[in-house]
Amino acid sequence: MGSLSKTVQELALQGEEVPENFLYKDGHGGSPDVPVMDVPVVDIGLLGTSAEELEKLKSALSTFGCFQGINHGMSLEYLNQVREITKQFFHLPLEEKQKYLREENDIEGYGNDMVLSDQQKIDWNDRLYLVIYPEDQRKLKLWPENPKLFRSTIHEYSVKIQSISEVILKAMARSLKLEENCFVEQYGKKSKLYERFNFYPRCPKPDLSIGSKPHADGSAITLLLQDESVEGLQFMKDNQWFKAPIIPEALLVNVGDQAEILSNGVFKSPLHKVLTNSERERISLAVFYIPDPDKEIGPFEGLMDESRPRLYRTVKNYVNIYFQYYQLGRRPMEASKIQD
């Protein structure tokens, strides 16, 4: 495994030709001119009391595989502070950011794609990847001390997101008529939250490169704070790409592979990608709820019967295989599906 010799931000600032390993000759970058996805808006504050809102959640996750979550307890003003601190970090001098470089075979820290082969296509983004929960699993040497408020802001955000993620997982269980703690318990006491701060610099060849290659998430669920004004995220539904709309005060929540497996395919882990942009840079913050790697994840008994047989094998340490598949542009989910 290796790393790029330069960050994507450096390449963009120096105005050099886009290197070959970023380019897809077939116009693979995709088009921004696709329909807007009609993503359902779910009031997270009502999930504990409203049967209608719970049904809306189930419908969203079993068709689109995602929803826009509002009324989650964080104000737009606060979310904009989190966005701003992210932008400030990526605009620090390179030597300051390099204090937090990820190590060769680790995903945590600052950098970009792990390079697994010479043929691999690289995503046009830089990122900072941190374990944010539980607190005793944090590698504080990788938590930026600049900007000054970074650590305190992200600590506060992680506490809020951890609470919101459990509310959503419990609601997902109830929507399937299961005991509300079954998702949380199945994922184990050693579940972690990883946060990925994404920075997509302006790209001179947006039609031939891609910000994030098409993939589904290896998480249980992912909670995304989008850029407040710059589009780029697209989801696939019925073999067609759709733009994810921006609602600045919302969290975009999507199913990951490990919730699709537990739900025996009721919830859909959607394929998505990020386009590049020649005019505006873009940021986003994704929090991944990652199950304990030692726990075996398989479909719940209550979701299998003669009319809906078991669709997936039991998996373990799914995220480990996930990253290897991702860099190859493949879905590890294919390996866990039971073929007819």
CSV table of C-alpha atoms in Angstrom, one decimal:
chain,number,residue,atom,x,y,z
A,1,MET,CA,0.0,0.0,0.0
A,2,GLY,CA,1.2,3.5,-0.7
A,3,SER,CA,0.2,7.1,-0.7
A,4,LEU,CA,0.2,9.9,-3.3
A,5,SER,CA,3.3,12.1,-3.3
A,6,LYS,CA,1.1,15.2,-3.3
A,7,THR,CA,-2.3,16.0,-1.8
A,8,VAL,CA,-5.1,16.7,-4.3
A,9,GLN,CA,-5.3,20.3,-2.9
A,10,GLU,CA,-1.6,20.8,-3.8
A,11,LEU,CA,-2.3,19.6,-7.4
A,12,ALA,CA,-5.2,21.9,-7.7
A,13,LEU,CA,-3.3,25.0,-6.3
A,14,GLN,CA,-0.3,24.4,-8.5
A,15,GLY,CA,-2.5,24.3,-11.6
A,16,GLU,CA,-0.7,21.2,-12.9
A,17,GLU,CA,-2.1,18.8,-15.4
A,18,VAL,CA,-4.4,16.3,-13.7
A,19,PRO,CA,-2.3,13.1,-13.4
A,20,GLU,CA,-3.3,10.1,-15.3
A,21,ASN,CA,-4.3,8.0,-12.3
A,22,PHE,CA,-7.2,10.5,-11.6
A,23,LEU,CA,-8.6,10.4,-15.2
A,24,TYR,CA,-11.3,8.2,-16.6
A,25,LYS,CA,-11.0,8.3,-20.4
A,26,ASP,CA,-14.7,7.4,-20.9
A,27,GLY,CA,-16.1,10.5,-19.3
A,28,HIS,CA,-16.7,8.5,-16.2
A,29,GLY,CA,-16.8,11.7,-14.0
A,30,GLY,CA,-20.6,11.8,-14.7
A,31,SER,CA,-22.9,14.7,-15.4
A,32,PRO,CA,-24.3,17.3,-13.0
A,33,ASP,CA,-27.4,17.5,-15.3
A,34,VAL,CA,-29.4,14.7,-13.7
A,35,PRO,CA,-32.8,14.9,-12.0
A,36,VAL,CA,-33.1,16.0,-8.4
A,37,MET,CA,-33.8,13.1,-6.1
A,38,ASP,CA,-37.1,13.5,-4.1
A,39,VAL,CA,-35.4,12.4,-0.8
A,40,PRO,CA,-38.0,12.1,2.0
A,41,VAL,CA,-37.7,14.6,4.9
A,42,VAL,CA,-38.1,12.9,8.3
A,43,ASP,CA,-38.6,14.7,11.6
A,44,ILE,CA,-36.2,12.9,13.9
A,45,GLY,CA,-37.8,14.5,17.0
A,46,LEU,CA,-41.1,12.7,16.1
A,47,LEU,CA,-39.7,9.2,15.6
A,48,GLY,CA,-40.4,8.2,19.2
A,49,THR,CA,-44.1,9.3,19.2
A,50,SER,CA,-45.5,9.4,15.6
A,51,ALA,CA,-46.5,6.2,13.8
A,52,GLU,CA,-46.7,8.3,10.6
A,53,GLU,CA,-43.1,9.5,10.9
A,54,LEU,CA,-41.9,6.0,11.7
A,55,GLU,CA,-43.7,4.7,8.5
A,56,LYS,CA,-42.1,7.5,6.5
A,57,LEU,CA,-38.7,6.5,7.8
A,58,LYS,CA,-39.2,2.8,6.8
A,59,SER,CA,-40.5,3.8,3.4
A,60,ALA,CA,-37.6,6.1,2.8
A,61,LEU,CA,-35.0,3.5,3.8
A,62,SER,CA,-36.6,0.7,1.8
A,63,THR,CA,-36.9,2.7,-1.4
A,64,PHE,CA,-34.3,5.4,-1.6
A,65,GLY,CA,-32.1,4.0,1.2
A,66,CYS,CA,-31.7,7.5,2.6
A,67,PHE,CA,-33.6,10.5,4.1
A,68,GLN,CA,-33.1,14.1,5.1
A,69,GLY,CA,-33.3,14.3,8.9
A,70,ILE,CA,-34.5,17.5,10.5
A,71,ASN,CA,-35.3,18.5,14.1
A,72,HIS,CA,-32.3,16.6,15.3
A,73,GLY,CA,-31.4,19.0,18.1
A,74,MET,CA,-28.6,21.0,16.2
A,75,SER,CA,-29.4,24.5,15.0
A,76,LEU,CA,-28.4,25.7,11.5
A,77,GLU,CA,-26.1,28.2,13.2
A,78,TYR,CA,-24.3,25.4,15.0
A,79,LEU,CA,-24.0,23.2,11.9
A,80,ASN,CA,-22.5,26.2,10.0
A,81,GLN,CA,-19.9,26.5,12.7
A,82,VAL,CA,-19.0,22.8,12.2
A,83,ARG,CA,-18.8,23.4,8.4
A,84,GLU,CA,-16.6,26.5,9.0
A,85,ILE,CA,-14.1,24.8,11.2
A,86,THR,CA,-13.8,22.1,8.5
A,87,LYS,CA,-13.1,24.7,5.9
A,88,GLN,CA,-10.6,26.4,8.1
A,89,PHE,CA,-8.7,23.2,8.7
A,90,PHE,CA,-8.3,22.4,4.9
A,91,HIS,CA,-7.2,26.0,4.3
A,92,LEU,CA,-4.3,25.8,6.8
A,93,PRO,CA,-0.8,25.8,5.3
A,94,LEU,CA,0.2,22.3,4.1
A,95,GLU,CA,3.0,21.9,6.7
A,96,GLU,CA,0.4,22.4,9.5
A,97,LYS,CA,-2.0,19.7,8.0
A,98,GLN,CA,0.9,17.3,7.5
A,99,LYS,CA,1.3,17.1,11.3
A,100,TYR,CA,-1.7,14.8,11.1
A,101,LEU,CA,-0.8,12.6,8.1
A,102,ARG,CA,-2.1,9.1,8.2
A,103,GLU,CA,0.4,6.3,8.5
A,104,GLU,CA,1.0,4.0,5.5
A,105,ASN,CA,-1.4,1.2,6.3
A,106,ASP,CA,-4.0,3.1,8.4
A,107,ILE,CA,-7.1,5.0,7.4
A,108,GLU,CA,-7.0,7.4,10.3
A,109,GLY,CA,-5.4,10.8,9.8
A,110,TYR,CA,-5.0,13.4,7.0
A,111,GLY,CA,-4.4,12.4,3.4
A,112,ASN,CA,-6.2,10.8,0.4
A,113,ASP,CA,-6.7,7.4,-1.2
A,114,MET,CA,-4.5,4.4,-0.2
A,115,VAL,CA,-2.8,3.4,-3.4
A,116,LEU,CA,-3.1,-0.4,-3.7
A,117,SER,CA,-2.1,-0.7,-7.4
A,118,ASP,CA,-0.7,1.2,-10.3
A,119,GLN,CA,-4.0,0.7,-12.2
A,120,GLN,CA,-6.1,2.2,-9.4
A,121,LYS,CA,-8.1,5.3,-10.1
A,122,ILE,CA,-7.7,8.0,-7.4
A,123,ASP,CA,-10.6,10.1,-6.0
A,124,TRP,CA,-10.2,13.9,-6.4
A,125,ASN,CA,-10.5,14.7,-2.7
A,126,ASP,CA,-8.4,15.0,0.5
A,127,ARG,CA,-9.8,14.0,3.8
A,128,LEU,CA,-9.2,13.9,7.5
A,129,TYR,CA,-10.4,10.6,9.1
A,130,LEU,CA,-10.9,10.2,12.8
A,131,VAL,CA,-12.4,7.8,15.3
A,132,ILE,CA,-14.7,10.1,17.4
A,133,TYR,CA,-16.5,7.6,19.6
A,134,PRO,CA,-15.9,6.0,22.0
A,135,GLU,CA,-13.7,8.6,23.5
A,136,ASP,CA,-11.0,6.1,24.7
A,137,GLN,CA,-10.5,5.0,21.1
A,138,ARG,CA,-9.5,8.5,19.9
A,139,LYS,CA,-6.0,9.1,18.6
A,140,LEU,CA,-5.6,12.6,19.8
A,141,LYS,CA,-2.3,13.1,18.1
A,142,LEU,CA,-4.3,13.1,14.8
A,143,TRP,CA,-6.9,15.6,16.1
A,144,PRO,CA,-5.9,19.0,14.8
A,145,GLU,CA,-4.9,21.7,17.4
A,146,ASN,CA,-5.5,24.2,14.7
A,147,PRO,CA,-8.0,25.8,14.1
A,148,LYS,CA,-8.1,26.5,17.9
A,149,LEU,CA,-11.8,25.4,18.3
A,150,PHE,CA,-11.5,22.3,16.2
A,151,ARG,CA,-11.2,19.8,19.0
A,152,SER,CA,-13.9,21.2,21.2
A,153,THR,CA,-16.3,21.7,18.3
A,154,ILE,CA,-15.8,18.2,17.0
A,155,HIS,CA,-16.0,16.6,20.4
A,156,GLU,CA,-19.4,18.4,21.0
A,157,TYR,CA,-20.6,17.3,17.5
A,158,SER,CA,-19.6,13.7,18.1
A,159,VAL,CA,-21.6,13.5,21.3
A,160,LYS,CA,-24.7,14.9,19.5
A,161,ILE,CA,-24.2,12.6,16.5
A,162,GLN,CA,-23.8,9.5,18.7
A,163,SER,CA,-27.1,10.2,20.4
A,164,ILE,CA,-28.9,10.9,17.1
A,165,SER,CA,-27.5,7.7,15.5
A,166,GLU,CA,-28.9,5.6,18.4
A,167,VAL,CA,-32.3,7.3,18.1
A,168,ILE,CA,-32.3,6.4,14.4
A,169,LEU,CA,-31.2,2.8,14.8
A,170,LYS,CA,-33.9,2.3,17.5
A,171,ALA,CA,-36.5,3.8,15.2
A,172,MET,CA,-35.3,1.5,12.3
A,173,ALA,CA,-35.8,-1.5,14.5
A,174,ARG,CA,-39.3,-0.4,15.6
A,175,SER,CA,-40.3,0.3,12.0
A,176,LEU,CA,-39.6,-3.4,11.3
A,177,LYS,CA,-41.7,-4.5,14.3
A,178,LEU,CA,-38.6,-5.6,16.1
A,179,GLU,CA,-37.4,-4.9,19.7
A,180,GLU,CA,-36.0,-1.4,19.6
A,181,ASN,CA,-32.5,-2.2,20.9
A,182,CYS,CA,-31.9,-5.1,18.5
A,183,PHE,CA,-29.8,-3.1,16.0
A,184,VAL,CA,-27.7,-1.4,18.6
A,185,GLU,CA,-27.2,-4.7,20.5
A,186,GLN,CA,-26.4,-6.7,17.4
A,187,TYR,CA,-23.7,-4.1,16.4
A,188,GLY,CA,-22.1,-4.6,19.8
A,189,LYS,CA,-20.6,-2.6,22.6
A,190,LYS,CA,-17.4,-2.0,20.7
A,191,SER,CA,-19.2,-0.1,17.9
A,192,LYS,CA,-17.3,3.0,16.7
A,193,LEU,CA,-18.2,6.3,15.1
A,194,TYR,CA,-15.7,7.3,12.4
A,195,GLU,CA,-15.8,10.9,11.1
A,196,ARG,CA,-14.5,11.7,7.6
A,197,PHE,CA,-14.0,15.4,6.8
A,198,ASN,CA,-14.0,15.7,3.0
A,199,PHE,CA,-12.5,18.4,0.9
A,200,TYR,CA,-13.1,18.5,-2.9
A,201,PRO,CA,-10.8,21.1,-4.5
A,202,ARG,CA,-11.8,22.7,-7.8
A,203,CYS,CA,-10.9,20.3,-10.6
A,204,PRO,CA,-9.8,21.4,-14.1
A,205,LYS,CA,-11.3,18.2,-15.7
A,206,PRO,CA,-14.6,17.5,-13.9
A,207,ASP,CA,-15.9,15.3,-16.8
A,208,LEU,CA,-12.9,12.9,-16.6
A,209,SER,CA,-12.3,12.7,-12.8
A,210,ILE,CA,-14.5,11.9,-9.8
A,211,GLY,CA,-14.6,13.2,-6.3
A,212,SER,CA,-15.7,9.9,-4.8
A,213,LYS,CA,-16.1,6.8,-7.0
A,214,PRO,CA,-19.5,5.0,-7.0
A,215,HIS,CA,-19.9,3.0,-3.8
A,216,ALA,CA,-22.2,2.0,-1.0
A,217,ASP,CA,-21.1,2.4,2.6
A,218,GLY,CA,-19.7,-0.4,4.7
A,219,SER,CA,-21.3,1.1,7.8
A,220,ALA,CA,-24.6,0.4,9.6
A,221,ILE,CA,-25.7,3.9,8.9
A,222,THR,CA,-24.0,7.1,7.7
A,223,LEU,CA,-24.9,10.6,8.8
A,224,LEU,CA,-23.8,13.2,6.4
A,225,LEU,CA,-23.5,17.0,6.8
A,226,GLN,CA,-23.4,18.3,3.3
A,227,ASP,CA,-21.8,21.5,2.0
A,228,GLU,CA,-24.4,24.3,2.6
A,229,SER,CA,-24.4,25.5,-1.0
A,230,VAL,CA,-22.3,23.3,-3.4
A,231,GLU,CA,-23.9,20.3,-4.9
A,232,GLY,CA,-22.0,17.2,-6.0
A,233,LEU,CA,-23.5,14.1,-4.3
A,234,GLN,CA,-25.5,11.8,-6.4
A,235,PHE,CA,-27.5,8.6,-5.6
A,236,MET,CA,-28.5,5.8,-7.9
A,237,LYS,CA,-32.1,4.6,-7.9
A,238,ASP,CA,-33.5,2.2,-10.5
A,239,ASN,CA,-30.2,2.4,-12.5
A,240,GLN,CA,-30.4,6.1,-12.8
A,241,TRP,CA,-28.3,8.8,-11.1
A,242,PHE,CA,-30.1,11.6,-9.1
A,243,LYS,CA,-28.8,14.7,-7.4
A,244,ALA,CA,-29.1,14.8,-3.7
A,245,PRO,CA,-30.8,18.1,-2.8
A,246,ILE,CA,-29.2,20.4,-0.2
A,247,ILE,CA,-31.2,21.2,2.9
A,248,PRO,CA,-28.6,23.2,5.0
A,249,GLU,CA,-30.2,22.4,8.4
A,250,ALA,CA,-30.6,18.7,7.6
A,251,LEU,CA,-28.5,15.6,8.1
A,252,LEU,CA,-28.6,13.3,5.1
A,253,VAL,CA,-28.8,9.8,6.6
A,254,ASN,CA,-28.2,6.7,4.5
A,255,VAL,CA,-28.3,2.9,5.1
A,256,GLY,CA,-25.0,1.1,5.0
A,257,ASP,CA,-24.4,-2.5,3.9
A,258,GLN,CA,-24.5,-3.7,7.5
A,259,ALA,CA,-28.0,-2.5,8.0
A,260,GLU,CA,-29.1,-3.9,4.7
A,261,ILE,CA,-27.8,-7.3,5.8
A,262,LEU,CA,-29.4,-7.2,9.3
A,263,SER,CA,-32.8,-6.1,7.7
A,264,ASN,CA,-32.5,-9.0,5.2
A,265,GLY,CA,-32.7,-6.5,2.4
A,266,VAL,CA,-35.7,-4.5,3.6
A,267,PHE,CA,-33.5,-1.5,4.0
A,268,LYS,CA,-31.4,-0.6,0.9
A,269,SER,CA,-27.8,0.5,1.0
A,270,PRO,CA,-27.7,2.9,-1.9
A,271,LEU,CA,-24.9,3.4,-4.4
A,272,HIS,CA,-23.7,7.0,-4.4
A,273,LYS,CA,-20.8,9.1,-5.8
A,274,VAL,CA,-19.5,12.6,-5.7
A,275,LEU,CA,-18.8,14.7,-8.8
A,276,THR,CA,-16.0,17.2,-9.1
A,277,ASN,CA,-16.5,20.9,-9.9
A,278,SER,CA,-14.3,23.3,-11.9
A,279,GLU,CA,-15.6,26.4,-10.3
A,280,ARG,CA,-16.2,25.8,-6.6
A,281,GLU,CA,-14.6,23.7,-3.9
A,282,ARG,CA,-16.8,21.6,-1.7
A,283,ILE,CA,-16.7,20.1,1.8
A,284,SER,CA,-18.8,17.5,3.6
A,285,LEU,CA,-18.6,15.6,6.9
A,286,ALA,CA,-19.6,12.0,7.0
A,287,VAL,CA,-20.0,10.0,10.3
A,288,PHE,CA,-20.1,6.3,9.9
A,289,TYR,CA,-21.6,4.0,12.5
A,290,ILE,CA,-19.3,1.0,12.4
A,291,PRO,CA,-20.3,-2.3,14.2
A,292,ASP,CA,-17.9,-4.1,16.4
A,293,PRO,CA,-15.6,-6.1,14.0
A,294,ASP,CA,-15.8,-9.2,16.2
A,295,LYS,CA,-19.6,-9.4,16.0
A,296,GLU,CA,-21.2,-11.6,13.4
A,297,ILE,CA,-23.7,-9.6,11.4
A,298,GLY,CA,-26.5,-11.6,9.7
A,299,PRO,CA,-30.2,-11.1,9.0
A,300,PHE,CA,-32.6,-11.1,12.0
A,301,GLU,CA,-34.6,-14.3,12.4
A,302,GLY,CA,-37.9,-12.3,12.6
A,303,LEU,CA,-37.3,-11.0,9.0
A,304,MET,CA,-37.0,-14.4,7.3
A,305,ASP,CA,-39.8,-16.7,6.4
A,306,GLU,CA,-41.1,-18.7,3.4
A,307,SER,CA,-42.2,-15.6,1.5
A,308,ARG,CA,-38.9,-13.8,2.3
A,309,PRO,CA,-36.0,-16.3,2.6
A,310,ARG,CA,-32.6,-15.4,3.9
A,311,LEU,CA,-30.8,-13.2,1.4
A,312,TYR,CA,-27.4,-12.7,3.0
A,313,ARG,CA,-24.6,-14.8,4.6
A,314,THR,CA,-23.3,-13.8,8.0
A,315,VAL,CA,-20.4,-11.4,7.8
A,316,LYS,CA,-17.7,-10.4,10.3
A,317,ASN,CA,-15.2,-7.5,10.3
A,318,TYR,CA,-16.9,-6.3,7.1
A,319,VAL,CA,-15.2,-2.9,7.0
A,320,ASN,CA,-11.8,-4.6,6.6
A,321,ILE,CA,-12.8,-6.2,3.3
A,322,TYR,CA,-14.8,-3.2,2.4
A,323,PHE,CA,-11.8,-0.9,1.9
A,324,GLN,CA,-10.0,-3.4,-0.3
A,325,TYR,CA,-13.1,-3.8,-2.5
A,326,TYR,CA,-13.7,0.0,-2.6
A,327,GLN,CA,-10.3,0.9,-4.1
A,328,LEU,CA,-11.0,-1.7,-6.8
A,329,GLY,CA,-14.4,-0.1,-7.5
A,330,ARG,CA,-16.3,-3.2,-6.4
A,331,ARG,CA,-19.0,-3.9,-3.8
A,332,PRO,CA,-18.2,-6.4,-1.0
A,333,MET,CA,-21.9,-6.8,-0.7
A,334,GLU,CA,-21.8,-9.1,-3.7
A,335,ALA,CA,-19.8,-11.6,-1.7
A,336,SER,CA,-22.3,-11.7,1.2
A,337,LYS,CA,-25.4,-12.2,-1.0
A,338,ILE,CA,-26.8,-15.7,-1.2
A,339,GLN,CA,-27.2,-16.6,-4.9
A,340,ASP,CA,-30.3,-18.3,-6.1
